[in-house]
């Protein structure tokens, strides 16, 4: 038999293992599925997992307050007997609870430290709900987040009451102490839960999940108004710079100038809320003084750089700042293309947010009297601006959508409403029942797919070997 017709024997090849992906590798390289860590069961297990979420950051804050109180007392030469009262006052100030000393009540407190506390708590909550949580887990987490700071506030109030026997301090009003502490930590809890978890909650109770979109739009409007308010404050600073120089000359020392500048920085978020109040068309009061777009009536004010930003009189063209509000609302709601119901929900949410912000920045300012925005008027104007412009934008958008199919011949699209075919799973913030363990509905599918790919890859490898044999024989 000739070489052209008889097959030649080739040295034996070592069989190769073919992975499902078509590459040569051992089976030990195939990743194995990992089992999820089981969620804690029972009340004790949930408390062991979720109570530290609230306890640890609050404990860190209290330790920081103790250090600050010790440093402050040592530098001022005050007796350490005032340490408990100082610690209690700092905790109350951090939670925006009114404090009193030497017969002076201070209810308008700086927002910047409270915003830092909110960010810290929200971050811890976000980490805690990143994985699957049940309704029982969420309930324990919420109660822990609110109960721990509330207990600390009540302890601080008791410490202030006890210190009042020795020092000229007083306990805070119980109603404001409880309400403001709960509001601060409710804001942190709501932010930390995140949009996906809120959507899961709304779907669980068969509420429209577009409420999350409405809340997002309301927050976006407030953020844009805050940015515009900062720009207005910068313009006032540039225009009134001679007043700042004159005010700095009254202190004489660099320490006084630095201290008042730092205090003004702590109150900067309060000033932003005040400017938002004004550009909505409402009024802001500082005792007998009042500021609005229509008139400015000033009296004796604290010698702070932030107070020196207030102009002496209202310019006739200042009424045009209402355009900032209208353009902001129109831009956000016009780009969102909400329905009338979604627009009204956004209006209610932004009014509630301004009610909360106005309450937290309102109170007594020593001998000046009561200060802060006109809370109800501000919330009402915010609702009116958002609802009026938003409903008009929604109706115009609906009219445009109805006319579009007649011109283009294309069917009208109605996005948003989720259908049952959409996946109900969430990457994070998923709500599961305690009784039902998470199941994999298609456990065999990946194996079958892997087997098919492995067989296909093996056949391709055999074809390549045969092709190499044929080429060698030729």
XYZ file of N, CA and C in Angstrom, residues 181-403:
669
model
N -34.698 65.667 67.144
C -33.814 64.494 67.087
C -34.368 63.447 66.132
N -35.671 63.178 66.228
C -36.271 62.189 65.338
C -36.211 62.640 63.884
N -36.426 63.926 63.621
C -36.379 64.410 62.239
C -34.986 64.272 61.641
N -33.968 64.636 62.411
C -32.596 64.543 61.903
C -32.263 63.107 61.523
N -32.615 62.161 62.375
C -32.239 60.771 62.111
C -33.215 60.090 61.152
N -34.448 60.585 61.045
C -35.339 60.090 60.000
C -34.820 60.468 58.617
N -34.296 61.672 58.495
C -33.695 62.087 57.220
C -32.522 61.179 56.869
N -31.688 60.884 57.867
C -30.552 59.992 57.618
C -31.023 58.602 57.206
N -32.066 58.087 57.872
C -32.592 56.763 57.534
C -33.170 56.743 56.125
N -33.933 57.772 55.766
C -34.547 57.818 54.437
C -33.494 57.899 53.340
N -32.448 58.692 53.561
C -31.379 58.790 52.562
C -30.611 57.479 52.469
N -30.331 56.859 53.609
C -29.545 55.634 53.611
C -30.249 54.451 52.971
N -31.570 54.414 53.021
C -32.297 53.293 52.430
C -32.133 53.239 50.918
N -32.003 54.366 50.270
C -31.743 54.373 48.837
C -32.994 54.167 47.999
N -32.886 54.531 46.726
C -34.036 54.486 45.844
C -34.548 53.085 45.561
N -33.653 52.105 45.424
C -34.091 50.743 45.089
C -34.900 50.121 46.214
N -34.473 50.348 47.449
C -35.222 49.802 48.574
C -36.571 50.493 48.710
N -36.623 51.793 48.448
C -37.906 52.488 48.494
C -38.842 51.964 47.406
N -38.297 51.685 46.226
C -39.134 51.118 45.162
C -39.668 49.746 45.565
N -38.820 48.948 46.199
C -39.263 47.626 46.637
C -40.371 47.736 47.676
N -40.250 48.690 48.587
C -41.297 48.900 49.592
C -42.609 49.329 48.944
N -42.525 50.240 48.000
C -43.743 50.710 47.341
C -44.416 49.588 46.559
N -43.626 48.767 45.874
C -44.214 47.653 45.130
C -44.804 46.613 46.064
N -44.178 46.429 47.201
C -44.690 45.441 48.152
C -46.076 45.827 48.647
N -46.285 47.109 48.868
C -47.576 47.590 49.357
C -48.436 48.144 48.224
N -48.089 47.785 46.985
C -48.879 48.111 45.797
C -49.110 49.614 45.645
N -48.113 50.380 46.002
C -48.133 51.824 45.763
C -47.327 52.113 44.503
N -47.640 53.184 43.798
C -46.888 53.490 42.563
C -45.425 53.793 42.859
N -44.527 53.072 42.196
C -43.110 53.285 42.469
C -42.572 54.553 41.821
N -43.399 55.241 41.012
C -42.937 56.525 40.490
C -42.888 57.595 41.577
N -43.375 57.283 42.781
C -43.209 58.218 43.894
C -41.729 58.465 44.181
N -40.893 57.449 43.926
C -39.447 57.644 44.086
C -38.938 58.655 43.068
N -39.438 58.575 41.827
C -39.044 59.559 40.819
C -39.523 60.960 41.198
N -40.715 61.040 41.780
C -41.224 62.342 42.214
C -40.357 62.925 43.325
N -39.962 62.071 44.281
C -39.084 62.545 45.358
C -37.723 62.962 44.809
N -37.212 62.200 43.845
C -35.928 62.562 43.233
C -36.010 63.911 42.532
N -37.108 64.156 41.834
C -37.277 65.445 41.162
C -37.378 66.585 42.174
N -38.079 66.353 43.292
C -38.185 67.390 44.325
C -36.821 67.720 44.917
N -36.036 66.684 45.195
C -34.690 66.917 45.734
C -33.818 67.626 44.709
N -33.981 67.269 43.444
C -33.183 67.920 42.397
C -33.521 69.408 42.294
N -34.800 69.741 42.406
C -35.197 71.154 42.383
C -34.566 71.902 43.544
N -34.608 71.305 44.738
C -34.027 71.963 45.907
C -32.514 72.112 45.774
N -31.859 71.117 45.196
C -30.408 71.223 45.012
C -30.049 72.336 44.028
N -30.813 72.448 42.949
C -30.546 73.522 41.989
C -30.839 74.892 42.595
N -31.901 74.984 43.391
C -32.186 76.245 44.079
C -31.096 76.566 45.101
N -30.539 75.531 45.733
C -29.435 75.756 46.675
C -28.201 76.278 45.950
N -27.912 75.704 44.781
C -26.771 76.201 44.002
C -26.988 77.649 43.576
N -28.210 77.974 43.156
C -28.505 79.362 42.791
C -28.385 80.286 43.999
N -28.777 79.801 45.170
C -28.665 80.610 46.389
C -27.209 80.878 46.736
N -26.351 79.886 46.552
C -24.924 80.104 46.793
C -24.355 81.158 45.847
N -24.783 81.127 44.600
C -24.323 82.141 43.648
C -24.792 83.528 44.088
N -26.026 83.632 44.541
C -26.544 84.922 45.015
C -25.749 85.409 46.220
N -25.401 84.498 47.137
C -24.601 84.893 48.302
C -23.213 85.375 47.886
N -22.619 84.720 46.889
C -21.312 85.168 46.402
C -21.400 86.559 45.767
N -22.474 86.811 45.038
C -22.656 88.141 44.446
C -22.823 89.188 45.541
N -23.594 88.866 46.578
C -23.764 89.801 47.695
C -22.447 90.035 48.429
N -21.626 88.978 48.527
C -20.319 89.141 49.167
C -19.427 90.082 48.365
N -19.439 89.928 47.042
C -18.606 90.801 46.205
C -19.096 92.243 46.234
N -20.416 92.418 46.178
C -20.961 93.778 46.169
C -20.762 94.459 47.520
N -20.940 93.715 48.596
C -20.832 94.300 49.924
C -19.498 94.065 50.604
N -18.435 93.901 49.827
C -17.120 93.652 50.426
C -16.657 94.784 51.343
N -16.933 96.050 51.053
C -16.536 97.106 52.007
C -17.141 96.918 53.396
N -18.357 96.393 53.467
C -18.950 96.136 54.787
C -18.197 95.038 55.515
N -17.716 94.026 54.781
C -16.940 92.961 55.409
C -15.631 93.506 55.978
N -14.987 94.394 55.243
C -13.743 94.998 55.730
C -14.010 95.838 56.971
N -15.093 96.587 56.962
C -15.446 97.409 58.124
C -15.755 96.539 59.334
N -16.447 95.421 59.095
C -16.776 94.516 60.198
C -15.523 93.869 60.769
N -14.576 93.479 59.902
C -13.333 92.877 60.386
C -12.535 93.862 61.222
N -12.613 95.158 60.903
C -11.898 96.151 61.687
C -12.455 96.323 63.081
N -13.723 95.963 63.295
C -14.308 96.092 64.628
C -13.738 95.074 65.606
N -13.304 93.906 65.104
C -12.767 92.873 65.996
C -11.325 93.158 66.372
N -10.556 93.730 65.495
C -9.197 94.124 65.826
C -8.185 93.014 65.755
N -8.513 91.810 66.176
C -7.569 90.691 66.197
C -7.932 89.681 65.119
N -6.912 88.967 64.682
C -7.150 87.929 63.671
C -7.951 86.772 64.242
N -7.805 86.527 65.552
C -8.572 85.451 66.172
C -10.065 85.717 66.126
N -10.463 86.965 66.373
C -11.879 87.307 66.303
C -12.425 87.183 64.898
N -11.641 87.630 63.928
C -12.077 87.530 62.531
C -12.211 86.069 62.117
N -11.227 85.243 62.513
C -11.270 83.824 62.151
C -12.440 83.119 62.825
N -12.702 83.454 64.085
C -13.805 82.823 64.805
C -15.156 83.153 64.198
N -15.378 84.421 63.876
C -16.655 84.793 63.264
C -16.800 84.218 61.857
N -15.684 84.119 61.124
C -15.747 83.516 59.790
C -16.106 82.034 59.886
N -15.528 81.338 60.876
C -15.852 79.918 61.065
C -17.306 79.740 61.477
N -17.800 80.614 62.358
C -19.199 80.529 62.772
C -20.137 80.788 61.595
N -19.779 81.734 60.749
C -20.592 82.001 59.558
C -20.586 80.810 58.606
N -19.454 80.113 58.514
C -19.384 78.928 57.659
C -20.298 77.825 58.182
N -20.370 77.668 59.508
C -21.258 76.664 60.085
C -22.724 76.986 59.802
N -23.037 78.259 59.719
C -24.417 78.685 59.455
C -24.696 78.867 57.963
N -23.761 78.513 57.100
C -23.962 78.715 55.664
C -25.178 77.958 55.119
N -25.425 76.682 55.481
C -26.659 76.035 55.005
C -27.921 76.752 55.464
N -27.896 77.331 56.673
C -29.052 78.124 57.117
C -29.275 79.312 56.190
N -28.164 79.963 55.785
C -28.284 81.097 54.872
C -28.825 80.668 53.510
N -28.439 79.474 53.062
C -28.951 78.972 51.780
C -30.463 78.780 51.851
N -30.951 78.204 52.954
C -32.398 78.032 53.116
C -33.094 79.385 53.177
N -32.452 80.364 53.819
C -33.035 81.709 53.875
C -33.165 82.312 52.479
N -32.146 82.143 51.635
C -32.206 82.690 50.273
C -33.257 81.954 49.452
N -33.367 80.633 49.615
C -34.417 79.883 48.915
C -35.788 80.410 49.315
N -35.953 80.695 50.610
C -37.216 81.264 51.077
C -37.534 82.572 50.356
N -36.518 83.409 50.203
C -36.728 84.726 49.592
C -37.033 84.607 48.102
N -36.280 83.772 47.371
C -36.500 83.696 45.919
C -37.771 82.919 45.571
N -38.380 82.253 46.552
C -39.702 81.677 46.343
C -40.801 82.723 46.483
N -40.442 83.895 47.029
C -41.421 84.956 47.232
C -41.865 85.103 48.661
N -41.285 84.331 49.575
C -41.664 84.388 50.980
C -40.762 85.372 51.726
N -40.827 85.346 53.063
C -40.042 86.250 53.899
C -39.195 85.464 54.878
N -38.101 86.085 55.266
C -37.211 85.540 56.287
C -37.078 86.586 57.388
N -37.185 86.140 58.652
C -37.187 87.062 59.785
C -35.993 86.802 60.692
N -35.454 87.874 61.232
C -34.425 87.838 62.271
C -34.879 88.773 63.388
N -35.711 88.242 64.265
C -36.312 89.098 65.270
C -37.280 90.068 64.614
N -37.058 91.376 64.829
C -37.906 92.398 64.212
C -37.519 92.680 62.771
N -36.356 92.250 62.337
C -35.912 92.476 60.959
C -36.561 91.457 60.026
N -36.793 91.879 58.797
C -37.391 90.998 57.793
C -36.735 91.252 56.444
N -36.620 90.188 55.665
C -35.976 90.257 54.352
C -36.879 89.561 53.344
N -37.151 90.224 52.234
C -37.903 89.638 51.130
C -37.476 90.328 49.844
N -38.025 89.873 48.733
C -37.717 90.509 47.454
C -38.375 91.874 47.317
N -39.379 92.127 48.120
C -40.156 93.349 47.970
C -39.707 94.452 48.924
N -39.200 94.062 50.089
C -38.782 95.067 51.073
C -37.814 94.426 52.051
N -36.892 95.250 52.559
C -35.928 94.817 53.574
C -36.011 95.799 54.732
N -36.329 95.289 55.895
C -36.441 96.112 57.099
C -35.449 95.571 58.121
N -34.365 96.303 58.349
C -33.284 95.828 59.206
C -33.306 96.535 60.553
N -32.896 95.798 61.566
C -32.657 96.337 62.900
C -31.235 95.949 63.295
N -30.931 96.036 64.561
C -29.597 95.644 65.025
C -29.428 94.133 64.886
N -28.389 93.725 64.180
C -28.129 92.318 63.902
C -26.806 91.903 64.527
N -26.608 90.595 64.744
C -25.310 90.122 65.253
C -24.171 90.489 64.304
N -23.019 90.788 64.882
C -21.856 91.206 64.083
C -21.166 89.975 63.500
N -21.767 89.421 62.471
C -21.230 88.254 61.778
C -21.085 88.573 60.297
N -20.056 88.018 59.642
C -19.918 88.247 58.193
C -21.146 87.818 57.405
N -21.830 86.776 57.875
C -23.017 86.308 57.167
C -24.141 87.338 57.229
N -24.263 88.019 58.365
C -25.294 89.052 58.490
C -24.954 90.283 57.655
N -23.662 90.538 57.467
C -23.257 91.694 56.665
C -23.552 91.513 55.183
N -23.915 90.298 54.763
C -24.288 90.077 53.364
C -25.656 90.659 53.033
N -26.492 90.892 54.030
C -27.847 91.384 53.780
C -27.771 92.834 53.306
N -28.302 93.131 52.142
C -28.264 94.530 51.675
C -29.170 95.418 52.518
N -28.910 96.697 52.467
C -29.671 97.644 53.286
C -31.068 97.889 52.736
N -31.282 97.694 51.460
C -32.591 97.942 50.862
C -32.781 96.995 49.680
N -34.033 96.801 49.304
C -34.381 95.887 48.211
C -34.354 96.636 46.888
N -33.544 96.171 45.974
C -33.454 96.795 44.651
C -34.744 96.503 43.870
N -35.215 97.455 43.083
C -36.448 97.198 42.316
C -36.340 96.011 41.365
N -35.120 95.751 40.862
C -34.949 94.638 39.937
C -34.806 93.287 40.646
N -34.782 93.290 41.966
C -34.629 92.017 42.681
C -35.821 91.094 42.487
N -36.956 91.663 42.061
C -38.125 90.834 41.804
C -37.871 89.840 40.676
N -36.886 90.136 39.831
C -36.563 89.223 38.727
C -35.959 87.915 39.211
N -35.560 87.853 40.484
C -35.037 86.593 41.018
C -36.109 85.505 41.069
N -37.369 85.900 40.957
C -38.425 84.888 40.852
C -38.263 84.049 39.591
N -37.596 84.612 38.575
C -37.336 83.842 37.357
C -36.416 82.660 37.631
N -35.536 82.798 38.611
C -34.649 81.683 38.963
C -35.477 80.490 39.410
N -36.477 80.752 40.247
C -37.339 79.667 40.720
C -38.135 79.057 39.579
N -38.757 79.894 38.762
C -39.598 79.369 37.681
C -38.779 78.593 36.658
N -37.601 79.095 36.307
C -36.758 78.393 35.329
C -36.275 77.059 35.891
N -35.916 77.039 37.172
C -35.450 75.791 37.787
C -36.542 74.735 37.789
N -37.736 75.118 38.216
C -38.851 74.161 38.258
C -39.206 73.690 36.853
N -39.256 74.619 35.900
C -39.597 74.239 34.527
C -38.546 73.317 33.924
N -37.284 73.557 34.223
C -36.215 72.719 33.669
C -36.306 71.286 34.198
N -36.483 71.140 35.513
C -36.502 69.796 36.103
C -37.745 69.031 35.669
N -38.910 69.643 35.804
C -40.143 68.929 35.472
C -40.330 68.787 33.969
N -39.802 69.729 33.194
C -39.887 69.582 31.743
C -39.047 68.438 31.223
N -37.871 68.241 31.807
C -37.022 67.125 31.388
C -37.534 65.794 31.910
N -38.243 65.802 33.050
C -38.772 64.550 33.604
C -40.003 64.061 32.851
N -40.781 64.987 32.240
C -41.999 64.630 31.499
C -42.943 63.819 32.370
N -43.311 64.392 33.511
C -44.211 63.740 34.443
C -45.664 63.890 33.988
N -46.496 62.997 34.528
C -47.935 63.167 34.400
C -48.414 64.174 35.446
N -49.708 64.487 35.400
C -50.259 65.439 36.367
C -50.157 64.873 37.779
N -50.442 63.586 37.937
C -50.359 62.976 39.269
C -48.930 63.001 39.801
N -47.963 62.685 38.958
C -46.566 62.726 39.383
C -46.129 64.145 39.730
N -46.626 65.123 38.978
C -46.285 66.517 39.265
C -46.849 66.951 40.606
N -48.091 66.589 40.887
C -48.689 66.952 42.174
C -47.964 66.263 43.325
N -47.549 65.013 43.111
C -46.776 64.327 44.152
C -45.444 65.031 44.392
N -44.786 65.464 43.322
C -43.542 66.228 43.474
C -43.779 67.519 44.239
N -44.892 68.185 43.973
C -45.210 69.433 44.666
C -45.417 69.203 46.154
N -46.118 68.136 46.490
C -46.342 67.831 47.909
C -45.024 67.504 48.601
N -44.172 66.725 47.944
C -42.902 66.330 48.557
C -42.002 67.537 48.782
N -41.915 68.433 47.809
C -41.045 69.597 47.979
C -41.594 70.521 49.054
N -42.927 70.595 49.189
C -43.512 71.396 50.268
C -43.196 70.793 51.632
N -43.275 69.466 51.735
C -42.952 68.803 53.004
C -41.478 68.990 53.356
N -40.601 68.862 52.363
C -39.168 69.048 52.620
C -38.865 70.457 53.106
N -39.521 71.458 52.531
C -39.300 72.827 52.987
C -39.943 73.077 54.346
N -41.026 72.375 54.650
C -41.587 72.454 56.003
C -40.584 71.942 57.025
N -39.973 70.805 56.728
C -38.982 70.231 57.644
C -37.768 71.145 57.762
N -37.248 71.611 56.612
C -36.093 72.503 56.650
C -36.388 73.810 57.353
N -37.591 74.358 57.145
C -37.955 75.592 57.825
C -38.085 75.411 59.322
N -38.657 74.278 59.740
C -38.785 74.023 61.179
C -37.421 73.856 61.841
N -36.506 73.165 61.170
C -35.186 72.935 61.758
C -34.331 74.198 61.797
N -34.663 75.209 60.998
C -33.895 76.463 61.006
C -34.672 77.604 61.648
N -35.714 77.310 62.361
C -36.548 78.322 63.006
C -36.417 78.190 64.519
N -36.460 79.319 65.217
C -36.389 79.288 66.675
C -36.004 80.641 67.249
N -35.731 80.639 68.528
C -35.353 81.876 69.211
C -33.876 82.183 68.977
N -33.590 83.489 68.897
C -32.203 83.948 68.713
C -31.878 84.925 69.837
N -31.785 84.402 71.032
C -31.411 85.236 72.166
C -32.370 86.389 72.370
N -31.800 87.596 72.561
C -32.602 88.791 72.809
C -33.254 89.334 71.546
N -32.854 88.837 70.370
C -33.462 89.325 69.133
C -34.900 88.863 68.970
N -35.228 87.737 69.554
C -36.564 87.180 69.396
C -36.542 85.942 68.512
N -37.615 85.734 67.792
C -37.755 84.551 66.943
C -37.210 84.839 65.554
N -36.502 83.870 65.003
C -35.937 84.025 63.672
C -36.142 82.791 62.829
N -36.092 82.989 61.521
C -36.234 81.883 60.592
C -37.197 82.223 59.477
N -37.415 81.315 58.554
C -38.345 81.576 57.448
C -39.790 81.511 57.913
N -40.668 82.138 57.146
C -42.106 81.958 57.366
C -42.464 80.580 56.806
N -42.519 79.607 57.706
C -42.507 78.201 57.296
C -43.699 77.860 56.411
N -44.889 78.174 56.855
C -46.074 77.760 56.109
C -46.194 78.505 54.786
N -45.856 79.778 54.776
C -45.909 80.531 53.522
C -44.885 79.998 52.524
N -43.693 79.669 53.017
C -42.653 79.132 52.129
C -43.080 77.802 51.520
N -43.627 76.901 52.348
C -44.074 75.606 51.835
C -45.225 75.771 50.846
N -46.149 76.680 51.144
C -47.263 76.902 50.228
C -46.824 77.463 48.887
N -45.889 78.405 48.915
C -45.383 78.962 47.659
C -44.602 77.921 46.861
N -43.849 77.072 47.559
C -43.128 76.007 46.854
C -44.102 75.059 46.163
N -45.186 74.713 46.848
C -46.206 73.861 46.227
C -46.834 74.559 45.025
N -47.131 75.852 45.175
C -47.775 76.580 44.081
C -46.870 76.677 42.857
N -45.590 77.024 43.063
C -44.650 77.109 41.943
C -44.542 75.761 41.227
N -44.333 74.697 42.002
C -44.100 73.380 41.393
C -45.355 72.852 40.718
N -46.499 72.975 41.398
C -47.737 72.456 40.819
C -48.157 73.264 39.594
N -48.062 74.591 39.677
C -48.492 75.412 38.546
C -47.669 75.171 37.299
N -46.350 75.268 37.443
C -45.483 75.073 36.277
C -45.482 73.614 35.843
N -45.475 72.690 36.807
C -45.413 71.274 36.469
C -46.662 70.774 35.777
N -47.835 71.184 36.251
C -49.078 70.754 35.604
C -49.167 71.318 34.190
N -48.757 72.575 34.017
C -48.750 73.151 32.664
C -47.810 72.376 31.745
N -46.629 72.014 32.250
C -45.684 71.240 31.439
C -46.237 69.855 31.128
N -46.921 69.230 32.101
C -47.484 67.899 31.872
C -48.593 67.940 30.824
N -49.458 68.957 30.889
C -50.538 69.063 29.902
C -49.996 69.354 28.507
N -48.992 70.217 28.424
C -48.382 70.488 27.122
C -47.691 69.246 26.566
N -47.029 68.491 27.446
C -46.393 67.259 26.993
C -47.400 66.236 26.508
N -48.535 66.131 27.214
C -49.579 65.200 26.772
C -50.155 65.633 25.423
N -50.359 66.933 25.249
C -50.871 67.426 23.974
C -49.893 67.147 22.842
N -48.602 67.332 23.110
C -47.596 67.057 22.083
C -47.536 65.574 21.751
N -47.703 64.710 22.764
C -47.676 63.271 22.510
C -48.886 62.824 21.691
N -50.021 63.470 21.893
C -51.203 63.100 21.115
C -51.082 63.528 19.654
N -50.421 64.656 19.438
C -50.278 65.130 18.065
C -49.168 64.407 17.322
